[in-house]
PDB file of C-alpha atoms in Angstrom:
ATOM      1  CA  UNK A1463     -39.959 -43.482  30.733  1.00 68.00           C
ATOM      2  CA  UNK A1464     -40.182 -45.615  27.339  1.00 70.00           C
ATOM      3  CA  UNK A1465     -42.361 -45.258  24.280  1.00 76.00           C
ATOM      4  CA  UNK A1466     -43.375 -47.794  21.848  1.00 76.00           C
ATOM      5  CA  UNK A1467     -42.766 -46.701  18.494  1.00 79.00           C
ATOM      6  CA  UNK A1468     -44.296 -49.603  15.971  1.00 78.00           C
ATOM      7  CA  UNK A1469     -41.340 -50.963  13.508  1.00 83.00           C
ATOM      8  CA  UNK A1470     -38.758 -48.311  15.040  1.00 82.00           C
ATOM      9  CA  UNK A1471     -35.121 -50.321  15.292  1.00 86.00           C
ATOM     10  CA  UNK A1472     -32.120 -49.403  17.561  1.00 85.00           C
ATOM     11  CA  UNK A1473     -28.797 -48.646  15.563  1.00 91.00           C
ATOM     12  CA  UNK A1474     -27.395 -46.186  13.582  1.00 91.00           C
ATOM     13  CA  UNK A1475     -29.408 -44.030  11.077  1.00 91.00           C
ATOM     14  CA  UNK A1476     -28.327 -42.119   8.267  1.00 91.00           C
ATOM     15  CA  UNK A1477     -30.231 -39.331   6.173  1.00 90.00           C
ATOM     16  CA  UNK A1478     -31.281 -40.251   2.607  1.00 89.00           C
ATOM     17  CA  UNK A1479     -30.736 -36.382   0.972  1.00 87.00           C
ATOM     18  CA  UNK A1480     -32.451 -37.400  -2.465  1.00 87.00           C
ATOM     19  CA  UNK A1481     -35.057 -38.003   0.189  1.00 88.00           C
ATOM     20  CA  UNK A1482     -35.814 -35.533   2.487  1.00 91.00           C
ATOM     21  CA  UNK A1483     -35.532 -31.580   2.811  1.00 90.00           C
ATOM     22  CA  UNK A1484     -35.606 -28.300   4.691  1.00 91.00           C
ATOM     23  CA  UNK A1485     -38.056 -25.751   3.987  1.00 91.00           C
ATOM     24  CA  UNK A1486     -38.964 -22.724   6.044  1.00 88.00           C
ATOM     25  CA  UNK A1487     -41.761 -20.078   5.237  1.00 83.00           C
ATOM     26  CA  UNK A1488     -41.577 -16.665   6.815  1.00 80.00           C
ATOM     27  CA  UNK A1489     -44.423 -13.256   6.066  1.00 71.00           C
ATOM     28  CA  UNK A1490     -43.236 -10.762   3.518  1.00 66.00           C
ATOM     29  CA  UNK A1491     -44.382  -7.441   3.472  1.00 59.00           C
ATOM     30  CA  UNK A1492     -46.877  -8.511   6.525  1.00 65.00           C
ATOM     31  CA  UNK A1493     -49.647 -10.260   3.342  1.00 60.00           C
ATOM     32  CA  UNK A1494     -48.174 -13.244   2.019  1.00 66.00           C
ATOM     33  CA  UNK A1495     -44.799 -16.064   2.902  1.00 82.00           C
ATOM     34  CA  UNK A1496     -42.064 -16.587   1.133  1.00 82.00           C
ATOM     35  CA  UNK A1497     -41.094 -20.410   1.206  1.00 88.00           C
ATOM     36  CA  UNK A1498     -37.445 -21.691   0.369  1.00 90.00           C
ATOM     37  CA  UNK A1499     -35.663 -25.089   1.178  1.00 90.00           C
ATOM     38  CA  UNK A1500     -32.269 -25.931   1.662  1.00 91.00           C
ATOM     39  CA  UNK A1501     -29.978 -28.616   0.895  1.00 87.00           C
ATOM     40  CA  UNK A1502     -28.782 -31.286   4.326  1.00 86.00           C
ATOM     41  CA  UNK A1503     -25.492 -31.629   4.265  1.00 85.00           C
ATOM     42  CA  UNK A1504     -25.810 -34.936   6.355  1.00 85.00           C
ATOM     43  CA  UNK A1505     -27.536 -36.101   9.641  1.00 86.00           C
ATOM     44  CA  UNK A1506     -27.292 -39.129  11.903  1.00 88.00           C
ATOM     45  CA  UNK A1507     -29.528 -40.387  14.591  1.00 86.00           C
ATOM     46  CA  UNK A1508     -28.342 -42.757  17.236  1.00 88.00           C
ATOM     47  CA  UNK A1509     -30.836 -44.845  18.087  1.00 86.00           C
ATOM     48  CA  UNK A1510     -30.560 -47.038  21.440  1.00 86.00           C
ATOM     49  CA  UNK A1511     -33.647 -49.353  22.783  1.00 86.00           C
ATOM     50  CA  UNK A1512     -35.499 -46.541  24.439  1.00 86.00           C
ATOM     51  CA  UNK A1513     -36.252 -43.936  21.851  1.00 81.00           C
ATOM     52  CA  UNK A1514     -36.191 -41.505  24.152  1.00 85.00           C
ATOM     53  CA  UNK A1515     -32.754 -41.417  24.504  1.00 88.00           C
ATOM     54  CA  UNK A1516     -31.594 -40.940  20.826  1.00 85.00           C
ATOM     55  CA  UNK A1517     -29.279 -38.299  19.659  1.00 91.00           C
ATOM     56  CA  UNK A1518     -29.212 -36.430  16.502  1.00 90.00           C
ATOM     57  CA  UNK A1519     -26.986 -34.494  14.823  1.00 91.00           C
ATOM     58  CA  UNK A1520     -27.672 -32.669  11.032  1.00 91.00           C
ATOM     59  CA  UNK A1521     -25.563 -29.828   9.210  1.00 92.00           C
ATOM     60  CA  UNK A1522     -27.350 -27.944   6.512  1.00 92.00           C
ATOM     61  CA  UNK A1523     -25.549 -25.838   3.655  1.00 93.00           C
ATOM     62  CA  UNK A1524     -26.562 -22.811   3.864  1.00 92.00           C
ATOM     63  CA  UNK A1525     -25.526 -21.618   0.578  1.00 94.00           C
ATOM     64  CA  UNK A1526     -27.724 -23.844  -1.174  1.00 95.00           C
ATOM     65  CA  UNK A1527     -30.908 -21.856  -0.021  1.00 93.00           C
ATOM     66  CA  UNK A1528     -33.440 -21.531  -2.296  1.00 94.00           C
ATOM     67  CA  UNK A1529     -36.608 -19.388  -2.830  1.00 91.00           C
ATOM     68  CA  UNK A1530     -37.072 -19.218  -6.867  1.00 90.00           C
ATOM     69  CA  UNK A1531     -35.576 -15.700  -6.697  1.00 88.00           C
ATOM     70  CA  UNK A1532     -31.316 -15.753  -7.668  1.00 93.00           C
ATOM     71  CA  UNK A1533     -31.644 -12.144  -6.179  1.00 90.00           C
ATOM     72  CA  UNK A1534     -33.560 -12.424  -3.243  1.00 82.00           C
ATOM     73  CA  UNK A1535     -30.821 -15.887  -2.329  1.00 92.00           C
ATOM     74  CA  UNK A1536     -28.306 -13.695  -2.783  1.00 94.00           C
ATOM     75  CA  UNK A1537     -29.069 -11.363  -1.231  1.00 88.00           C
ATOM     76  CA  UNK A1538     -30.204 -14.227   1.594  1.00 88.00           C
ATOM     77  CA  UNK A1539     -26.528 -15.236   1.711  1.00 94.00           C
ATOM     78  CA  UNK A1540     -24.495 -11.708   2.017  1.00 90.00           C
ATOM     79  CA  UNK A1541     -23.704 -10.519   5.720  1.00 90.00           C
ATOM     80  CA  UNK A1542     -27.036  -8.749   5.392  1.00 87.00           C
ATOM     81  CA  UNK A1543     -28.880 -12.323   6.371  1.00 85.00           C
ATOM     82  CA  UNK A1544     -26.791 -15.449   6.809  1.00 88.00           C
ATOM     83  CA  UNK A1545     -22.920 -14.521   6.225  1.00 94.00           C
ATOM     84  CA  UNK A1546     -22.484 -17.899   4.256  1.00 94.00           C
ATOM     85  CA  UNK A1547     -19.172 -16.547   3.549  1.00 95.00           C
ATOM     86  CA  UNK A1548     -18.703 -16.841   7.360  1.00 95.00           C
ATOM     87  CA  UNK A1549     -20.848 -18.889   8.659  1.00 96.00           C
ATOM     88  CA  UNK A1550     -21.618 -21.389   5.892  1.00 95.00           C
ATOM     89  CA  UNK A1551     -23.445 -24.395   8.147  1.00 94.00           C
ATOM     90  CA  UNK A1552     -26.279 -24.231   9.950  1.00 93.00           C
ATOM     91  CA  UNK A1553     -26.449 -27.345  12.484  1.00 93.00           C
ATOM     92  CA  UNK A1554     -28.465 -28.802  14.588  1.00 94.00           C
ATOM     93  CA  UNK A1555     -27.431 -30.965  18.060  1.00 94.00           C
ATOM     94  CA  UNK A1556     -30.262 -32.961  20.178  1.00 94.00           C
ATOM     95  CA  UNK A1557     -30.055 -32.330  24.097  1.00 95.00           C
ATOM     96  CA  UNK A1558     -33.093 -34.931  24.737  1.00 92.00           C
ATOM     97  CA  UNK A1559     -36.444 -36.388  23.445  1.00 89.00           C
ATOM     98  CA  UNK A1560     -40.138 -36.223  25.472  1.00 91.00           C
ATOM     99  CA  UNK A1561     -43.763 -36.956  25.193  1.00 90.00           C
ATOM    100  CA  UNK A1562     -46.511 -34.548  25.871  1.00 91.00           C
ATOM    101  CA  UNK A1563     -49.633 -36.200  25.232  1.00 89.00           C
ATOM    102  CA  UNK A1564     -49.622 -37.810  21.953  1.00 84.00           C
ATOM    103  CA  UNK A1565     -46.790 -35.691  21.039  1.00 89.00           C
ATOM    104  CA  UNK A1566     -43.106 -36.531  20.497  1.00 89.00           C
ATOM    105  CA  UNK A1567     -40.547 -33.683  20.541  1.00 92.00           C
ATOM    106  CA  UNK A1568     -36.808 -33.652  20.259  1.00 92.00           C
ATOM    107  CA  UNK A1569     -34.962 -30.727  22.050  1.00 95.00           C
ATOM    108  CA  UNK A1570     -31.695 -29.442  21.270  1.00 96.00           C
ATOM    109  CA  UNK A1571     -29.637 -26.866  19.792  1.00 96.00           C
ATOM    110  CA  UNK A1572     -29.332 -24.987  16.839  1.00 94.00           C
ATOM    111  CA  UNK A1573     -26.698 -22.781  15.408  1.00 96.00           C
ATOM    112  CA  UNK A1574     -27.579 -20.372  12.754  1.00 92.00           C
ATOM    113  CA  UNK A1575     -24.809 -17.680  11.906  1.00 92.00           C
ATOM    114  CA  UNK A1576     -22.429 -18.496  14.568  1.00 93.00           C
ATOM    115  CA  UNK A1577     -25.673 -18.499  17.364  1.00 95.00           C
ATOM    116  CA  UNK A1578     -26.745 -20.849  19.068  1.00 96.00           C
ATOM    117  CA  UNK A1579     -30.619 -21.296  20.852  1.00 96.00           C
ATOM    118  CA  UNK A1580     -32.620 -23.805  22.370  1.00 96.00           C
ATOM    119  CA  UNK A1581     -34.916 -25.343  19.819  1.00 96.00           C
ATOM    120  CA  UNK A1582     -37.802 -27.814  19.983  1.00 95.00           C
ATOM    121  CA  UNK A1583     -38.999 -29.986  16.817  1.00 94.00           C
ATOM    122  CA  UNK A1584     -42.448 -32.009  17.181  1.00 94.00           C
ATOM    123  CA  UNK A1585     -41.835 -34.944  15.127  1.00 89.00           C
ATOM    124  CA  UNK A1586     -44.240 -36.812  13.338  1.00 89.00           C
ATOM    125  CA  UNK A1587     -43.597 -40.456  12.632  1.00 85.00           C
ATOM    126  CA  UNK A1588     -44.700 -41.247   9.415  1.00 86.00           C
ATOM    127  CA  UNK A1589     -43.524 -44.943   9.456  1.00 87.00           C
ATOM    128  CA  UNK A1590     -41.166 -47.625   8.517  1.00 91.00           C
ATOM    129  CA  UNK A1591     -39.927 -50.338   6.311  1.00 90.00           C
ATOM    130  CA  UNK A1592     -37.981 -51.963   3.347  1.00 92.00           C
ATOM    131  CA  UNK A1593     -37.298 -50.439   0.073  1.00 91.00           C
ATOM    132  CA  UNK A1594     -36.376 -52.807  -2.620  1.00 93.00           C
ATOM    133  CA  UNK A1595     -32.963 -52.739  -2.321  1.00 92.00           C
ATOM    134  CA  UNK A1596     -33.128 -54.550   1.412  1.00 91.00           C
ATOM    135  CA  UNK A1597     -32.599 -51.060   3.335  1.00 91.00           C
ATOM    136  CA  UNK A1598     -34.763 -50.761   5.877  1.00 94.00           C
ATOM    137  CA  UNK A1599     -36.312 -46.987   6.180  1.00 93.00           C
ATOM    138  CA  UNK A1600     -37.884 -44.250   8.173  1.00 91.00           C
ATOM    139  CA  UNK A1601     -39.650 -41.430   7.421  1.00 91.00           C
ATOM    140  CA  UNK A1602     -40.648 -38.469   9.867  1.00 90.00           C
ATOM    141  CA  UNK A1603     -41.992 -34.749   9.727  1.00 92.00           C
ATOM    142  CA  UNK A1604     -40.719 -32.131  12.188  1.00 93.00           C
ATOM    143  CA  UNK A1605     -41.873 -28.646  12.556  1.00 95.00           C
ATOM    144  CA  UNK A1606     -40.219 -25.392  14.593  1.00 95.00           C
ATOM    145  CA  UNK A1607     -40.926 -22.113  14.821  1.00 93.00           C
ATOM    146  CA  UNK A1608     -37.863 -19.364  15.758  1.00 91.00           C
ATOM    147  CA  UNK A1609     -37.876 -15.588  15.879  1.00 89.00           C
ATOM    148  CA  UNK A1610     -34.877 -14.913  13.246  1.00 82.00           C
ATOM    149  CA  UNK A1611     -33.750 -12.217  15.208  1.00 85.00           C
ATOM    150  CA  UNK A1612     -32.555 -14.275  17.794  1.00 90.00           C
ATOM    151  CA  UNK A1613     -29.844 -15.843  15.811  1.00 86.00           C
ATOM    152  CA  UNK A1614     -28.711 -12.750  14.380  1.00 81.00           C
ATOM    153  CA  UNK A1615     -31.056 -12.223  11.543  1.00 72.00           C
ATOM    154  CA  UNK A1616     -31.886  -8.931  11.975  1.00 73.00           C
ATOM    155  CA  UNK A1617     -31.845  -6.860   8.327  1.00 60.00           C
ATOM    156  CA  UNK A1618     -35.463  -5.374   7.614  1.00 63.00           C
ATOM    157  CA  UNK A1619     -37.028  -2.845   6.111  1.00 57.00           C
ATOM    158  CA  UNK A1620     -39.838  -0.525   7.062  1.00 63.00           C
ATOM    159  CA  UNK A1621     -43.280  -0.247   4.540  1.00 55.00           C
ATOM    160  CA  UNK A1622     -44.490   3.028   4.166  1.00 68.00           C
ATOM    161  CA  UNK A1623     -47.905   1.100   5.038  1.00 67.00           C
ATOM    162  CA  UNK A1624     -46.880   0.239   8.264  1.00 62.00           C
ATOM    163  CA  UNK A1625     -44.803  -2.787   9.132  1.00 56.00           C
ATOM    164  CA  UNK A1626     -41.889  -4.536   8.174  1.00 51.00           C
ATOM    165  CA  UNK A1627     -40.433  -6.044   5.126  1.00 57.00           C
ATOM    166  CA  UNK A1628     -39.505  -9.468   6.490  1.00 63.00           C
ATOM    167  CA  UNK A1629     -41.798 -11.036   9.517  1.00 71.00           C
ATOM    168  CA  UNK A1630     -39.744 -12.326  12.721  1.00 79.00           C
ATOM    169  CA  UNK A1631     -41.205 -15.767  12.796  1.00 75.00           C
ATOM    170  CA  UNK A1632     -39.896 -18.483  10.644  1.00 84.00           C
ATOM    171  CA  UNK A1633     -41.487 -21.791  10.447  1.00 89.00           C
ATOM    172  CA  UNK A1634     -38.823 -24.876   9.496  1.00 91.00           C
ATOM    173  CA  UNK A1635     -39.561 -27.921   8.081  1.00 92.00           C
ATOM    174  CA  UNK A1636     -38.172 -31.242   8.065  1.00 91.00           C
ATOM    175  CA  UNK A1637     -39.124 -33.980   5.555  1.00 91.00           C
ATOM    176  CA  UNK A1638     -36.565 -36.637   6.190  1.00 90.00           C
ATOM    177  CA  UNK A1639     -35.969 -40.228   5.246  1.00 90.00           C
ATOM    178  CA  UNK A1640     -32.832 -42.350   6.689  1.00 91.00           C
ATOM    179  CA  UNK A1641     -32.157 -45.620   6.399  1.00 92.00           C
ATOM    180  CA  UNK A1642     -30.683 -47.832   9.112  1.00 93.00           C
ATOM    181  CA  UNK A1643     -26.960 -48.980   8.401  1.00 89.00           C
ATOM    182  CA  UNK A1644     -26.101 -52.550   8.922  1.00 70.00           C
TER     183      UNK A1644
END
């Protein structure tokens, strides 16, 4: 099977960090989410002909998360949560791409804390073309949701309401830009 994506290019893309990001949102205290982001290390996407056949590959620093509270992040980053002392790259390897109705999803693998899980993004395209410097650019949206406690992830506390401190779901993000290299 092909797809027609309109202005998408075969080659070699590479992210734009000042660019793009990686948020996630997860419940706290069952009411409300917290949101944070973190910073992309890099990520490359091998694009042949067929777009269904492209391969990506993206590290994210780990230590760099973010969620307006220096205690909460540090906390974030002991052995507690993520281990950055450990495990300081979360990464993330495409096994394939597919179509389900007007969808587009890319499959593959992500390792958070030393784990590693089957993951699916649904990408949205949001388009392409040339800055003013020449480079020719695309922008997409992607969206996951994981159960934390399947990468480790387990810390929580119980509310003497009922519940838990910290929800199991966690929704990720991607806002990404890359620009084909010549």
């Amino acid at each position: 099977m092909t797809i027609d994506i309109p202005g998408y290019r075969p080659g070699t893309w590479v992210l734009d960090p000042a660019h793009s990001e990686v948020t996630f949102s997860v419940r706290h205290m069952m009411i409300s989410k917290v949101r944070g982001t973190f910073g992309i290390k890099n990520a490359t996407l091998i694009a042949p002909e067929n777009p269904l056949e492209a391969k990506v590959e993206a590290n994210v620093d780990v230590a760099s998360i973010d969620t307006n509270d220096e205690g909460r992040d540090a906390h974030l980053r002991s052995a507690d949560f993520f281990d950055t002392e450990n495990h300081p790259t979360m990464t993330f390897a495409s096994t394939g791409a597919r179509v389900e109705g007007d969808d587009f999803f890319i499959d593959g693998d992500l390792t958070i804390r030393g784990v590693s899980k089957p993951v699916s993004f649904e990408f949205d395209f949001g388009g392409f073309g040339q800055d003013p410097y020449g480079n020719y650019k695309a922008g997409a949206s992607a969206t996951t949701v994981i159960n934390r406690e399947d990468f480790g992830l387990t810390w929580n506390a119980a509310l003497e309401t009922g519940g838990v401190l910290v929800g199991k779901e966690v929704t990720i993000t991607l806002d990404l830009q890359g620009a084909l290299q010549a």
